[in-house]
Coordinates of C-alpha atoms and ligand atoms in Angstrom, one line a residue:
M1 CA 0.0 0.0 0.0
L2 CA 2.8 2.4 0.8
R3 CA 4.8 1.5 -2.3
R4 CA 4.9 4.3 -4.9
N5 CA 5.1 3.9 -8.6
M6 CA 7.8 5.9 -10.5
S7 CA 5.6 8.6 -11.7
D8 CA 4.4 9.3 -8.1
L9 CA 8.0 9.6 -7.0
S10 CA 8.9 12.5 -9.3
S11 CA 6.2 14.7 -7.8
V12 CA 6.8 14.0 -4.2
S13 CA 8.9 16.2 -1.9
I14 CA 10.1 14.3 1.0
P15 CA 9.9 16.3 4.3
P16 CA 13.0 16.4 6.5
P17 CA 13.1 13.8 9.2
P18 CA 12.1 14.8 12.7
P19 CA 15.1 15.7 14.9
S20 CA 16.5 12.8 16.9
W21 CA 15.3 12.5 20.5
R22 CA 18.9 12.8 21.6
H23 CA 18.5 16.5 21.2
V24 CA 15.7 16.7 23.8
G25 CA 16.2 19.3 26.5
R26 CA 17.6 17.8 29.7
H27 CA 17.4 19.2 33.2
G28 CA 18.1 18.0 36.8
V29 CA 15.2 15.5 37.0
F30 CA 15.1 14.4 33.4
P31 CA 15.3 10.6 33.0
A32 CA 18.7 9.1 32.0
A33 CA 18.4 7.4 28.7
G34 CA 20.5 4.9 26.7
H35 CA 20.8 4.0 23.1
D36 CA 17.7 1.8 23.0
D37 CA 15.4 4.4 24.6
T38 CA 16.6 7.0 22.1
A39 CA 16.0 4.5 19.2
R40 CA 12.5 3.8 20.4
F41 CA 11.5 7.5 20.5
D42 CA 13.2 8.1 17.2
F43 CA 11.2 5.3 15.6
L44 CA 8.0 6.8 17.0
A45 CA 8.7 10.3 15.7
N46 CA 9.5 8.9 12.3
L47 CA 6.4 6.7 12.3
N48 CA 4.3 9.7 13.1
S49 CA 6.0 11.8 10.5
L50 CA 5.5 9.0 7.9
L51 CA 1.8 8.8 8.8
A52 CA 1.4 12.6 8.4
S53 CA 3.4 13.0 5.2
E54 CA 2.8 9.8 3.3
V55 CA -0.4 8.1 4.5
L56 CA -2.6 10.9 5.4
P57 CA -2.7 12.6 1.9
R58 CA -3.7 9.2 0.5
V59 CA -6.5 8.9 3.1
R60 CA -7.8 12.3 2.0
D61 CA -7.7 11.2 -1.6
A62 CA -9.6 8.0 -0.8
Y63 CA -12.1 10.0 1.2
E64 CA -12.9 12.2 -1.8
R65 CA -12.7 9.5 -4.5
R66 CA -14.3 6.5 -2.8
A67 CA -15.7 7.3 0.7
V68 CA -17.9 10.3 -0.2
P69 CA -19.4 8.6 -3.2
A70 CA -20.1 5.4 -1.3
Y71 CA -21.7 7.4 1.6
T72 CA -23.8 9.4 -0.8
E73 CA -25.1 6.4 -2.5
A74 CA -26.0 4.7 0.8
H75 CA -27.6 7.8 2.4
G76 CA -28.9 9.9 -0.5
H77 CA -26.7 12.8 0.5
P78 CA -23.0 13.4 1.0
P79 CA -21.6 13.7 4.6
R80 CA -23.2 16.9 6.2
D81 CA -21.0 17.2 9.4
R82 CA -17.8 15.7 10.8
R83 CA -19.7 12.8 12.4
E84 CA -21.1 11.8 9.0
A85 CA -17.6 12.2 7.5
H86 CA -16.2 9.9 10.2
E87 CA -18.9 7.3 9.3
A88 CA -17.9 7.6 5.6
L89 CA -14.2 7.1 6.5
K90 CA -14.8 4.1 8.7
G91 CA -15.5 1.8 5.7
E92 CA -12.3 3.0 3.9
R93 CA -9.5 0.4 4.3
L94 CA -6.8 3.1 3.9
W95 CA -8.3 5.0 6.8
Q96 CA -8.6 1.9 8.9
T97 CA -4.9 1.3 8.4
F98 CA -3.9 4.9 9.1
S99 CA -6.1 4.8 12.3
A100 CA -4.8 1.5 13.5
L101 CA -1.1 2.6 13.1
R102 CA -1.8 5.9 14.8
R103 CA -3.4 4.2 17.8
C104 CA -0.4 1.8 17.9
S105 CA 1.9 4.8 17.9
M106 CA 0.0 6.3 20.8
E107 CA 0.2 3.0 22.8
M108 CA 3.9 2.7 21.9
R109 CA 4.6 6.2 23.0
Q110 CA 3.3 5.4 26.4
Q111 CA 5.1 2.2 26.8
T112 CA 8.4 3.7 25.6
G113 CA 8.1 6.5 28.2
R114 CA 7.1 4.1 30.9
T115 CA 9.8 1.7 30.1
L116 CA 12.3 4.5 30.4
V117 CA 10.9 5.9 33.6
L118 CA 9.9 2.9 35.6
K119 CA 13.3 1.2 35.4
Q120 CA 14.8 4.3 37.2
L121 CA 11.9 5.3 39.3
P122 CA 13.6 5.2 42.7
E123 CA 16.5 7.4 41.3
L124 CA 13.9 9.9 39.7
I125 CA 12.0 10.2 43.1
A126 CA 15.4 10.9 44.8
K127 CA 16.3 13.5 42.3
A128 CA 12.9 15.2 42.6
H129 CA 13.1 14.9 46.3
A130 CA 16.4 16.8 46.4
Y131 CA 14.8 19.9 44.7
N132 CA 11.4 19.6 46.5
E133 CA 12.2 18.8 50.1
G134 CA 11.2 21.7 52.4
A135 CA 10.4 24.0 49.4
S136 CA 7.5 26.4 50.2
T137 CA 6.9 26.5 46.4
L138 CA 5.5 23.0 46.2
K139 CA 2.1 22.8 48.0
L140 CA 0.4 19.4 47.8
D141 CA -3.0 18.7 49.3
P142 CA -3.9 15.0 49.5
T143 CA -7.5 15.9 50.1
I144 CA -7.9 17.1 46.5
E145 CA -9.9 14.6 44.5
Q146 CA -9.3 13.8 40.8
P147 CA -12.3 15.0 38.8
R148 CA -14.2 12.1 37.2
Y149 CA -13.4 13.6 33.7
A150 CA -9.7 13.3 34.5
S151 CA -9.8 9.8 35.9
A152 CA -12.6 7.8 34.2
V153 CA -10.4 6.8 31.3
D154 CA -6.6 6.8 30.7
I155 CA -6.4 10.2 28.9
H156 CA -4.6 9.8 25.5
C157 CA -3.9 6.2 26.4
M158 CA -1.6 7.2 29.4
P159 CA -1.9 4.4 31.9
G160 CA -3.1 5.9 35.1
G161 CA -3.6 9.3 33.7
Y162 CA -1.7 12.2 35.3
H163 CA -2.6 11.2 38.9
A164 CA -1.9 7.5 39.5
E165 CA 0.6 6.9 42.3
L166 CA 2.5 3.6 41.9
V167 CA 4.6 4.3 45.0
P168 CA 4.9 7.1 47.6
D169 CA 6.2 10.3 46.2
D170 CA 5.7 9.1 42.7
V171 CA 6.8 11.3 39.8
S172 CA 6.5 8.7 37.0
A173 CA 3.5 10.4 35.3
G174 CA 5.4 13.6 35.1
A175 CA 8.7 12.0 33.9
N176 CA 6.8 9.9 31.3
Y177 CA 4.8 13.0 30.0
D178 CA 8.1 15.0 29.8
S179 CA 10.1 12.5 28.0
G180 CA 7.6 11.5 25.3
L181 CA 6.3 14.9 24.3
F182 CA 9.4 15.7 22.2
A183 CA 8.8 12.5 20.1
T184 CA 5.1 12.9 19.6
T185 CA 5.5 16.5 18.6
A186 CA 8.6 15.7 16.4
G187 CA 10.5 18.4 18.3
M188 CA 8.3 21.1 16.9
L189 CA 7.7 22.6 20.4
G190 CA 11.4 23.0 21.0
R191 CA 13.9 21.1 23.1
F192 CA 11.9 21.7 26.3
S193 CA 8.5 21.3 24.7
D194 CA 7.8 24.8 25.8
G195 CA 7.2 26.5 22.4
G196 CA 3.6 27.4 23.3
G197 CA 4.5 29.2 26.5
R198 CA 7.5 30.9 24.9
A199 CA 5.2 32.1 22.1
V200 CA 2.6 33.5 24.5
A201 CA 5.2 35.3 26.5
A202 CA 6.7 36.9 23.3
W203 CA 3.1 37.8 22.1
L204 CA 2.3 39.5 25.4
K205 CA 5.6 41.4 25.3
R206 CA 5.1 42.5 21.7
E207 CA 1.3 43.4 21.8
Y208 CA 1.1 44.8 25.4
P209 CA 4.6 46.0 26.2
D210 CA 3.3 48.0 29.2
F211 CA 1.5 45.0 30.7
R212 CA 3.4 43.9 33.9
P213 CA 1.4 41.3 35.7
R214 CA 2.3 41.1 39.4
R215 CA 0.6 37.8 39.9
I216 CA 0.0 35.1 37.3
L217 CA -2.0 31.9 37.6
D218 CA -1.8 28.9 35.2
V219 CA -4.6 26.3 35.4
G220 CA -4.0 22.6 34.5
C221 CA -0.3 23.1 34.4
T222 CA 0.8 19.4 34.3
I223 CA 4.6 19.6 34.6
G224 CA 4.7 23.4 33.8
H225 CA 6.1 23.2 30.2
N226 CA 4.2 26.3 29.2
V227 CA 4.2 28.3 32.5
V228 CA 8.0 28.1 33.1
P229 CA 8.5 30.5 30.1
L230 CA 6.0 32.9 31.5
A231 CA 7.7 32.9 34.9
Q232 CA 11.0 33.5 33.1
A233 CA 9.5 36.3 31.0
F234 CA 8.0 38.0 34.1
P235 CA 10.7 37.4 36.8
E236 CA 9.3 40.0 39.1
A237 CA 5.8 38.3 39.1
E238 CA 4.6 35.7 41.6
V239 CA 3.5 32.8 39.5
I240 CA 1.2 30.0 40.7
A241 CA 0.5 26.8 38.7
V242 CA -2.3 24.5 39.7
D243 CA -3.2 21.0 38.8
T244 CA -5.2 18.2 40.6
A245 CA -2.5 15.6 40.0
A246 CA 0.4 15.3 42.6
P247 CA 2.9 13.2 40.5
V248 CA 3.1 15.8 37.7
L249 CA 3.3 18.7 40.3
R250 CA 6.2 17.0 42.1
Y251 CA 8.1 16.5 38.9
G252 CA 7.2 19.9 37.5
H253 CA 8.3 21.7 40.6
A254 CA 11.7 19.9 40.5
R255 CA 12.1 20.5 36.8
A256 CA 11.4 24.3 37.3
R257 CA 13.9 24.5 40.2
S258 CA 16.5 22.7 38.2
L259 CA 16.0 25.1 35.3
G260 CA 16.7 28.0 37.7
V261 CA 13.1 29.2 38.0
H262 CA 12.2 30.3 41.6
N263 CA 9.2 32.6 41.2
L264 CA 6.9 29.7 40.4
T265 CA 4.8 27.8 43.0
F266 CA 3.2 24.4 42.0
M267 CA 0.0 23.8 43.9
Q268 CA -2.5 20.9 44.0
A269 CA -5.9 22.4 43.6
N270 CA -9.0 22.0 41.5
A271 CA -9.6 24.8 39.2
E272 CA -13.3 24.5 39.7
A273 CA -12.8 25.9 43.2
L274 CA -9.6 28.0 43.2
P275 CA -8.2 28.5 46.7
F276 CA -7.5 32.3 46.1
P277 CA -9.2 35.5 47.0
D278 CA -11.2 37.6 44.6
Q279 CA -9.2 39.7 42.1
Y280 CA -5.9 38.2 43.2
F281 CA -4.3 37.7 39.8
D282 CA -3.4 40.0 36.8
L283 CA -3.0 37.2 34.3
V284 CA -4.7 33.8 34.2
T285 CA -3.5 31.3 31.5
S286 CA -3.9 27.8 30.4
A287 CA -2.4 25.7 27.7
M288 CA -4.1 22.7 26.0
F289 CA -6.3 22.4 29.1
W290 CA -10.0 22.8 28.2
H291 CA -10.4 19.7 26.0
E292 CA -9.5 17.6 29.1
T293 CA -12.2 19.1 31.2
S294 CA -16.0 18.6 30.8
A295 CA -19.2 20.4 29.7
K296 CA -20.0 21.1 33.4
A297 CA -16.5 21.9 34.6
L298 CA -15.5 24.3 31.8
P299 CA -18.1 27.1 32.6
R300 CA -17.4 26.6 36.4
I301 CA -13.6 27.1 35.8
L302 CA -14.2 30.2 33.6
K303 CA -16.3 31.7 36.3
E304 CA -13.6 31.0 38.9
I305 CA -11.1 32.7 36.5
G306 CA -13.4 35.7 36.3
R307 CA -13.5 35.8 40.1
V308 CA -9.8 35.6 40.8
L309 CA -8.9 38.0 38.0
A310 CA -8.2 41.7 39.0
P311 CA -9.9 44.5 37.1
G312 CA -7.6 45.4 34.1
G313 CA -6.3 41.8 34.1
L314 CA -6.1 39.4 31.2
T315 CA -7.1 35.8 30.8
L316 CA -5.5 33.9 27.8
H317 CA -5.8 30.3 26.7
L318 CA -4.1 28.1 24.1
E319 CA -6.0 25.4 22.4
Q320 CA -6.2 23.5 19.2
P321 CA -8.4 25.2 16.7
Q322 CA -12.2 25.1 17.1
Y323 CA -14.4 23.4 14.4
T324 CA -15.9 26.1 12.2
P325 CA -18.2 25.8 9.2
E326 CA -15.3 26.9 7.0
M327 CA -13.1 24.0 8.1
P328 CA -13.3 21.1 5.6
L329 CA -15.2 18.1 6.9
F330 CA -12.3 15.8 6.2
E331 CA -10.1 18.0 8.4
Q332 CA -12.7 18.1 11.1
A333 CA -13.2 14.3 11.0
M334 CA -9.3 13.9 11.3
R335 CA -9.0 16.3 14.1
D336 CA -11.8 14.4 15.9
W337 CA -9.7 11.2 15.8
D338 CA -8.5 11.7 19.3
A339 CA -12.1 11.8 20.7
Y340 CA -12.9 8.3 19.2
Y341 CA -9.5 6.6 19.4
N342 CA -7.2 8.3 21.8
N343 CA -9.3 8.5 24.9
E344 CA -10.1 12.2 24.7
P345 CA -13.8 12.1 25.6
F346 CA -14.4 15.8 25.7
W347 CA -12.4 16.7 22.7
S348 CA -15.2 16.7 20.1
V349 CA -17.7 18.7 22.2
M350 CA -15.2 21.2 23.4
H351 CA -14.0 22.0 19.9
E352 CA -17.5 23.0 18.8
L353 CA -18.2 25.3 21.7
D354 CA -18.8 29.0 21.1
L355 CA -15.8 30.2 23.2
K356 CA -16.8 33.8 23.2
R357 CA -20.3 33.0 24.5
M358 CA -18.7 30.8 27.2
L359 CA -16.6 33.8 28.4
L360 CA -19.7 36.1 28.2
E361 CA -21.6 33.6 30.4
A362 CA -18.6 33.7 32.8
G363 CA -19.0 37.5 33.2
F364 CA -16.6 38.9 30.6
R365 CA -17.7 41.5 28.0
G366 CA -18.1 40.7 24.3
E367 CA -16.0 43.8 23.3
D368 CA -13.1 42.5 25.5
Y369 CA -13.0 39.1 23.8
F370 CA -10.2 38.3 21.4
E371 CA -9.0 35.3 19.4
T372 CA -5.6 35.1 17.6
T373 CA -3.3 32.4 16.2
I374 CA -0.2 31.4 18.0
R375 CA 2.6 29.4 16.5
A376 CA 5.2 27.7 18.7
L377 CA 8.6 29.3 19.1
V378 CA 11.1 26.6 18.2
D379 CA 14.9 26.5 18.9
R380 CA 15.9 27.3 15.2
E381 CA 19.6 26.9 15.8
L382 CA 19.1 23.3 16.9
F383 CA 16.1 22.5 14.7
P384 CA 16.3 24.5 11.5
E385 CA 13.9 22.0 10.0
A386 CA 11.4 21.9 12.8
G387 CA 7.9 23.2 12.1
Q388 CA 8.0 22.6 8.5
G389 CA 6.5 19.2 8.6
Q390 CA 3.3 18.1 7.0
E391 CA -0.1 19.1 8.5
D392 CA -1.4 16.1 10.5
Y393 CA -4.5 17.7 11.9
G394 CA -3.6 17.7 15.6
R395 CA 0.1 17.6 16.3
T396 CA 1.4 20.6 14.4
P397 CA 2.4 23.6 16.7
M398 CA -0.3 26.0 15.7
W399 CA -3.0 27.0 18.2
I400 CA -5.7 29.6 18.8
A401 CA -5.2 31.8 21.7
F402 CA -8.5 33.1 23.0
G403 CA -9.4 35.2 26.1
A404 CA -10.5 38.5 27.4
W405 CA -9.5 41.5 29.4
K406 CA -11.4 42.2 32.5
R407 CA -12.8 45.7 32.7
G408 CA -11.4 48.0 35.4
Ligands
SAM1 C1 -3.4 18.4 28.6 S1 -2.9 18.6 30.3 C2 -2.4 20.4 30.2 C3 -1.0 20.6 29.6 C4 -0.2 21.7 30.3 N1 -1.0 22.8 30.5 C5 1.0 22.1 29.4 O1 1.2 23.3 29.2 O2 1.8 21.2 29.1 C6 -4.3 18.8 31.3 C7 -4.0 18.9 32.8 O3 -5.1 19.4 33.5 C8 -5.2 18.9 34.7 N2 -6.6 19.0 35.2 C9 -7.7 18.5 34.7 N3 -8.8 18.9 35.3 C10 -8.4 19.9 36.3 C11 -8.9 20.7 37.2 N4 -10.3 20.7 37.3 N5 -8.2 21.5 37.9 C12 -6.9 21.5 37.8 N6 -6.2 20.8 36.9 C13 -6.9 19.9 36.1 C14 -4.8 17.4 34.5 O4 -4.4 16.8 35.7 C15 -3.7 17.6 33.4 O5 -2.5 17.7 34.1

């Protein structure tokens, strides 16, 4: 199926291979890796790249040439929305192959990360402990319960999600998340997988040079990939990052400390009930967070953000693009893949919400709402080729940033 005939070959431009995992950014708590670990991650990155650049265009072709006509004949009309486009694709052998391989790559990514991390877990815990012990900037609260939407399934096939504790003081979920992201994103988020946060910080400095937040909150921070650049960009600010899951907070705190970041507190808290006074923060952010919440939680969290934001403050969120009537149905169906096959149950519903309306319902004003496009800032010296890969509807480093200022 993947074999090309000679006439095909002349017209194909082969994208550069993704950077090797050996370039991943290392810090004081990053897992030690040998040849075989690197080879497994490199295999994954290349498999994903192959799927995006070689297989996906053929799936699109098969959708147009075979799946849509077959669906139209069976239903009397072509697919009218992304769910019908998904139905049309399901009968297509090429799509089944693509989907099975992509699911395998997700499972492999988790097993590769866990193999790396679990064989050195006592050492990783000791390393994290050395940074975390006695630090007032790590605040864990064992009474915090995991929301059902975060624990009912293994989110994106990650065994135990973000919160499972295999042993006391566990950091394995954080170390696994950190080590695999560079491979699944093919290095396009930069060595430290922080291209989103770096891009947000640069955007804020460029668009609002006089904005000097004194207190910053990041909700659903995981290990802090995208809040560390904000803490670095605003060194005078007090920055607090909250998450419900202790293993990622322990790891994230140690990671930030080892990167020399000291104005950032990691706190175990539920964003649906933020433990802060009204009007406490000047900036409230999130990155790739909303699609992992729920239809009930999302408006509650936005209300909480409105409450803790000071007048004149800004709330700003990075997410994958929303579905719009202008987005081709094939692209919508492919972006929806994660909802069906990668344990992202809220993905599909979240990406059709009217975000502006959600913010209005949380108390913000329509004229203060904005949306813009943010592209990850990548380490160009190390990865001149990064970011020029093929669109794969979900893993390219292009997001919408949406949010609102709060009136003074
Ligand atoms: C996709 S990850 C976010 C990635 C992260 N923001 C980054 O920049 O890399 C979603 C995170 O949200 C956390 N989470 C989910 N529901 C939450 C809630 N109600 N309050 C706080 N954190 C939550 C999860 O534990 C998980 O770590």
